[in-house]
Amino acid sequence: MRNVNFLVVDDCPTVRKIMHKALRHKLGAEKIFDACDGKDAINVLATEKIDIVISDWEMPKMNGEELLLKIRKTPKFQDMPFIMMTTHGERSFVLRAIQKGANHYLTKPFSSEKLEEAIRKSWHGSDRRECARHACLPMHKLTLNSAKTTLAAEALNISKTGILIRLPYNDNIRLFGEFTLDIEFEDVELLDVEFKSLMGRIVRINEAESYDNHELVCEVGLNFDFEKTNQTANGQLNNLLKYLSTFGQEVIANAS
């Protein structure tokens, strides 16, 4: 990553010095910029070409969360990889950082290997999320809605472009039929990635193994229609995929 420009944001000079050393030795980074808080970081972003931001959470003047929100609200920086560092390792802080738009989260103290892993995942994460299909979704309630019916279903996997669901067969399920999807996660900490009216069009219908001997079950693939989906639902989908691609599976496993 010799040609990648890093911005390290931390109010502790010692931490910034250690980060410089790790970035140079582990990744061969040559251009590393410093900022002592969020406001200083905004000034650097205005004058320098930055590819990745690595920021502490707790800082004076403007903290890491405020910096992250500022970056995500600026169109030219919306997709910039952002790694949050903090001493808070609690699950609620991890979820909060991801829901605000962080690509990865590092709990201090961390090794140079963990830093390298977070950087590589964040740098390549946007490409992965475009094509990756994520299973192991958190516990949820999903409904398909149309003018004629409301159907309960289960999400088997989800990607940037569509979703595969499983549900009892219904006569209203037709190829190329349009539905809105509502997804509610049972974990209250995931309410910020709750979906309302995410538009989808059925592109595949397959018979699936029955729940019992009497019920006909199918797997249905839907492609998302972003032209008909509101901006909030689109943003929540991106947050969910980001969550699943970085911390989702690990956090779920640790919670069981």
Tab-separated table of C-alpha atoms in Angstrom:
chain	number	residue	atom	x	y	z
A	1	MET	CA	0.000	0.000	0.000
A	2	ARG	CA	2.874	2.316	-0.808
A	3	ASN	CA	0.698	4.680	-2.831
A	4	VAL	CA	-2.148	4.830	-0.283
A	5	ASN	CA	-2.377	8.063	1.717
A	6	PHE	CA	-3.263	7.585	5.396
A	7	LEU	CA	-4.639	10.086	7.897
A	8	VAL	CA	-4.092	9.143	11.559
A	9	VAL	CA	-6.283	11.121	13.973
A	10	ASP	CA	-5.465	10.875	17.691
A	11	ASP	CA	-4.861	13.425	20.430
A	12	CYS	CA	-1.978	11.346	21.822
A	13	PRO	CA	1.392	11.991	20.084
A	14	THR	CA	2.701	8.600	21.239
A	15	VAL	CA	-0.168	6.771	19.558
A	16	ARG	CA	0.399	8.693	16.339
A	17	LYS	CA	4.098	7.812	16.426
A	18	ILE	CA	3.345	4.105	16.962
A	19	MET	CA	0.812	4.160	14.129
A	20	HIS	CA	3.359	5.730	11.779
A	21	LYS	CA	5.834	2.971	12.575
A	22	ALA	CA	3.263	0.201	12.105
A	23	LEU	CA	1.972	1.593	8.799
A	24	ARG	CA	5.458	1.955	7.379
A	25	HIS	CA	6.795	-1.413	8.520
A	26	LYS	CA	3.696	-3.568	7.912
A	27	LEU	CA	2.246	-1.926	4.807
A	28	GLY	CA	5.110	0.044	3.300
A	29	ALA	CA	3.113	3.269	3.593
A	30	GLU	CA	5.021	6.362	2.533
A	31	LYS	CA	2.449	9.146	2.924
A	32	ILE	CA	1.011	9.365	6.449
A	33	PHE	CA	-0.681	12.539	7.650
A	34	ASP	CA	-1.470	13.444	11.273
A	35	ALA	CA	-4.319	15.230	13.046
A	36	CYS	CA	-4.762	15.772	16.786
A	37	ASP	CA	-8.571	15.886	16.707
A	38	GLY	CA	-11.539	15.907	14.338
A	39	LYS	CA	-11.322	19.590	13.475
A	40	ASP	CA	-7.650	19.248	12.604
A	41	ALA	CA	-8.534	16.206	10.472
A	42	ILE	CA	-11.129	18.204	8.503
A	43	ASN	CA	-8.437	20.761	7.682
A	44	VAL	CA	-6.105	18.021	6.453
A	45	LEU	CA	-8.856	16.497	4.306
A	46	ALA	CA	-9.462	19.907	2.735
A	47	THR	CA	-5.847	20.284	1.636
A	48	GLU	CA	-4.484	16.759	1.099
A	49	LYS	CA	-5.541	13.708	-0.886
A	50	ILE	CA	-6.442	11.093	1.746
A	51	ASP	CA	-7.398	7.483	0.982
A	52	ILE	CA	-7.975	6.005	4.468
A	53	VAL	CA	-8.802	7.624	7.820
A	54	ILE	CA	-7.814	5.896	11.079
A	55	SER	CA	-9.281	7.829	13.983
A	56	ASP	CA	-9.544	7.623	17.741
A	57	TRP	CA	-13.050	7.920	19.213
A	58	GLU	CA	-12.355	10.070	22.293
A	59	MET	CA	-10.777	13.419	21.371
A	60	PRO	CA	-11.260	17.097	22.305
A	61	LYS	CA	-12.932	19.720	20.067
A	62	MET	CA	-14.341	17.110	17.640
A	63	ASN	CA	-14.347	13.402	18.547
A	64	GLY	CA	-14.108	10.438	16.190
A	65	GLU	CA	-17.847	9.911	15.958
A	66	GLU	CA	-18.426	13.541	15.007
A	67	LEU	CA	-15.621	13.342	12.453
A	68	LEU	CA	-17.123	10.180	10.962
A	69	LEU	CA	-20.553	11.814	10.601
A	70	LYS	CA	-18.981	14.881	8.990
A	71	ILE	CA	-17.105	12.707	6.492
A	72	ARG	CA	-20.126	10.587	5.601
A	73	LYS	CA	-22.214	13.711	4.974
A	74	THR	CA	-19.613	15.076	2.531
A	75	PRO	CA	-20.263	13.584	-0.951
A	76	LYS	CA	-16.589	13.369	-1.994
A	77	PHE	CA	-15.709	11.455	1.204
A	78	GLN	CA	-18.796	9.226	1.537
A	79	ASP	CA	-17.021	6.052	0.412
A	80	MET	CA	-13.676	6.759	2.076
A	81	PRO	CA	-12.584	3.844	4.301
A	82	PHE	CA	-12.786	4.868	7.970
A	83	ILE	CA	-11.350	2.799	10.838
A	84	MET	CA	-12.384	3.699	14.384
A	85	MET	CA	-9.994	3.159	17.312
A	86	THR	CA	-11.121	3.186	20.951
A	87	THR	CA	-10.654	1.612	24.347
A	88	HIS	CA	-14.365	0.725	24.335
A	89	GLY	CA	-14.730	-2.889	23.229
A	90	GLU	CA	-18.364	-3.311	24.222
A	91	ARG	CA	-20.717	-4.691	21.603
A	92	SER	CA	-22.890	-1.558	21.732
A	93	PHE	CA	-19.909	0.622	20.747
A	94	VAL	CA	-19.022	-1.710	17.857
A	95	LEU	CA	-22.570	-1.565	16.501
A	96	ARG	CA	-22.774	2.171	17.003
A	97	ALA	CA	-19.579	2.796	15.043
A	98	ILE	CA	-20.670	0.578	12.150
A	99	GLN	CA	-24.153	2.064	12.025
A	100	LYS	CA	-22.622	5.545	11.825
A	101	GLY	CA	-20.547	4.464	8.813
A	102	ALA	CA	-17.245	3.050	10.100
A	103	ASN	CA	-15.720	0.337	7.908
A	104	HIS	CA	-13.857	-1.297	10.761
A	105	TYR	CA	-13.330	-1.025	14.511
A	106	LEU	CA	-10.163	-1.585	16.554
A	107	THR	CA	-10.112	-1.912	20.329
A	108	LYS	CA	-6.974	-0.547	22.008
A	109	PRO	CA	-4.473	-1.996	22.566
A	110	PHE	CA	-4.210	-3.865	19.254
A	111	SER	CA	-1.376	-5.547	17.386
A	112	SER	CA	0.128	-4.383	14.105
A	113	GLU	CA	-1.335	-7.551	12.556
A	114	LYS	CA	-4.855	-6.508	13.633
A	115	LEU	CA	-4.243	-3.048	12.201
A	116	GLU	CA	-3.085	-4.498	8.882
A	117	GLU	CA	-6.118	-6.802	8.734
A	118	ALA	CA	-8.516	-3.916	9.418
A	119	ILE	CA	-6.892	-1.747	6.754
A	120	ARG	CA	-6.954	-4.441	4.073
A	121	LYS	CA	-10.586	-5.338	4.828
A	122	SER	CA	-11.610	-1.686	4.767
A	123	TRP	CA	-9.665	-0.925	1.585
A	124	HIS	CA	-11.170	-3.828	-0.346
A	125	GLY	CA	-14.487	-3.883	1.481
A	126	SER	CA	-16.515	-1.807	-0.957
A	127	ASP	CA	-15.702	-4.161	-3.839
A	128	ARG	CA	-16.550	-7.208	-1.738
A	129	ARG	CA	-19.861	-5.782	-0.618
A	130	GLU	CA	-20.955	-5.208	-4.200
A	131	CYS	CA	-20.872	-8.933	-4.997
A	132	ALA	CA	-20.783	-10.815	-1.683
A	133	ARG	CA	-23.867	-12.593	-0.434
A	134	HIS	CA	-24.113	-12.659	3.347
A	135	ALA	CA	-25.875	-15.411	5.247
A	136	CYS	CA	-26.120	-15.733	9.050
A	137	LEU	CA	-28.334	-12.673	9.409
A	138	PRO	CA	-29.286	-11.702	12.973
A	139	MET	CA	-32.689	-12.911	14.203
A	140	HIS	CA	-35.342	-11.010	12.311
A	141	LYS	CA	-38.928	-10.748	11.134
A	142	LEU	CA	-39.398	-10.260	7.390
A	143	THR	CA	-42.611	-9.571	5.510
A	144	LEU	CA	-43.349	-9.273	1.796
A	145	ASN	CA	-46.068	-6.760	1.055
A	146	SER	CA	-48.146	-6.072	-2.019
A	147	ALA	CA	-51.566	-4.638	-2.720
A	148	LYS	CA	-53.025	-8.159	-2.450
A	149	THR	CA	-51.172	-9.801	0.421
A	150	THR	CA	-48.692	-9.706	3.290
A	151	LEU	CA	-46.451	-12.768	3.630
A	152	ALA	CA	-44.076	-13.750	6.439
A	153	ALA	CA	-40.684	-14.997	5.230
A	154	GLU	CA	-37.121	-15.762	6.329
A	155	ALA	CA	-34.032	-14.181	4.746
A	156	LEU	CA	-31.478	-16.821	3.724
A	157	ASN	CA	-28.879	-14.395	2.375
A	158	ILE	CA	-28.607	-10.807	1.220
A	159	SER	CA	-26.310	-8.781	-1.024
A	160	LYS	CA	-26.033	-5.289	-2.463
A	161	THR	CA	-28.282	-6.263	-5.370
A	162	GLY	CA	-30.853	-8.647	-3.906
A	163	ILE	CA	-32.096	-11.096	-1.306
A	164	LEU	CA	-32.959	-14.808	-1.159
A	165	ILE	CA	-35.903	-15.662	1.086
A	166	ARG	CA	-37.782	-18.793	2.153
A	167	LEU	CA	-41.519	-18.903	2.772
A	168	PRO	CA	-44.646	-21.062	2.351
A	169	TYR	CA	-45.884	-20.992	-1.239
A	170	ASN	CA	-48.663	-18.522	-2.002
A	171	ASP	CA	-50.595	-17.968	-5.236
A	172	ASN	CA	-49.615	-14.288	-5.162
A	173	ILE	CA	-45.949	-15.189	-5.649
A	174	ARG	CA	-45.304	-14.689	-9.338
A	175	LEU	CA	-42.147	-14.268	-11.400
A	176	PHE	CA	-41.359	-10.549	-11.882
A	177	GLY	CA	-43.922	-9.618	-9.233
A	178	GLU	CA	-43.088	-6.482	-7.237
A	179	PHE	CA	-43.109	-6.416	-3.443
A	180	THR	CA	-41.941	-4.174	-0.654
A	181	LEU	CA	-39.848	-5.822	2.051
A	182	ASP	CA	-39.970	-4.899	5.722
A	183	ILE	CA	-37.232	-6.342	7.952
A	184	GLU	CA	-37.203	-5.887	11.717
A	185	PHE	CA	-34.292	-7.217	13.766
A	186	GLU	CA	-35.130	-8.678	17.150
A	187	ASP	CA	-31.932	-7.314	18.704
A	188	VAL	CA	-32.889	-3.777	19.761
A	189	GLU	CA	-29.317	-2.609	19.123
A	190	LEU	CA	-29.904	-3.199	15.409
A	191	LEU	CA	-32.973	-0.985	15.131
A	192	ASP	CA	-30.892	1.557	13.225
A	193	VAL	CA	-30.712	-0.901	10.317
A	194	GLU	CA	-34.411	-1.675	10.301
A	195	PHE	CA	-35.923	-1.627	6.805
A	196	LYS	CA	-39.232	-0.172	5.764
A	197	SER	CA	-40.433	-0.432	2.163
A	198	LEU	CA	-37.343	-1.804	0.443
A	199	MET	CA	-38.553	-2.491	-3.107
A	200	GLY	CA	-37.841	-5.827	-4.793
A	201	ARG	CA	-38.814	-7.715	-7.934
A	202	ILE	CA	-39.024	-11.539	-8.000
A	203	VAL	CA	-36.518	-13.011	-10.451
A	204	ARG	CA	-36.403	-16.634	-9.279
A	205	ILE	CA	-38.775	-19.135	-7.666
A	206	ASN	CA	-37.612	-22.624	-6.631
A	207	GLU	CA	-39.354	-25.349	-4.699
A	208	ALA	CA	-37.655	-25.958	-1.346
A	209	GLU	CA	-37.692	-28.701	1.250
A	210	SER	CA	-40.933	-28.513	3.217
A	211	TYR	CA	-41.100	-27.527	6.858
A	212	ASP	CA	-43.386	-30.543	7.294
A	213	ASN	CA	-45.126	-33.072	5.069
A	214	HIS	CA	-48.131	-30.885	4.327
A	215	GLU	CA	-46.847	-27.439	3.402
A	216	LEU	CA	-45.366	-26.402	0.067
A	217	VAL	CA	-42.322	-24.184	0.619
A	218	CYS	CA	-40.337	-22.138	-1.898
A	219	GLU	CA	-37.154	-20.126	-2.106
A	220	VAL	CA	-37.628	-16.795	-3.822
A	221	GLY	CA	-34.918	-14.512	-5.182
A	222	LEU	CA	-35.654	-10.806	-5.434
A	223	ASN	CA	-33.580	-8.077	-7.054
A	224	PHE	CA	-33.745	-4.694	-5.334
A	225	ASP	CA	-35.258	-1.813	-7.280
A	226	PHE	CA	-33.328	1.224	-6.048
A	227	GLU	CA	-35.164	3.642	-8.304
A	228	LYS	CA	-38.362	2.895	-6.369
A	229	THR	CA	-36.756	2.572	-2.931
A	230	ASN	CA	-36.403	5.610	-0.694
A	231	GLN	CA	-32.958	6.931	0.190
A	232	THR	CA	-33.258	5.938	3.856
A	233	ALA	CA	-33.827	2.259	3.023
A	234	ASN	CA	-30.884	2.310	0.606
A	235	GLY	CA	-28.651	3.713	3.319
A	236	GLN	CA	-29.834	1.119	5.837
A	237	LEU	CA	-29.027	-1.670	3.382
A	238	ASN	CA	-25.470	-0.364	3.042
A	239	ASN	CA	-25.154	-0.227	6.842
A	240	LEU	CA	-26.365	-3.818	7.189
A	241	LEU	CA	-23.963	-5.141	4.551
A	242	LYS	CA	-21.123	-3.252	6.199
A	243	TYR	CA	-22.079	-4.758	9.552
A	244	LEU	CA	-22.245	-8.298	8.139
A	245	SER	CA	-18.968	-7.991	6.212
A	246	THR	CA	-16.910	-6.830	9.185
A	247	PHE	CA	-18.206	-7.565	12.633
A	248	GLY	CA	-21.619	-9.158	12.217
A	249	GLN	CA	-20.784	-12.850	12.394
A	250	GLU	CA	-18.169	-12.433	15.110
A	251	VAL	CA	-20.430	-10.348	17.334
A	252	ILE	CA	-23.320	-12.749	16.937
A	253	ALA	CA	-21.158	-15.735	17.775
A	254	ASN	CA	-19.807	-14.042	20.904
A	255	ALA	CA	-23.287	-13.149	22.073
A	256	SER	CA	-24.551	-16.742	22.105
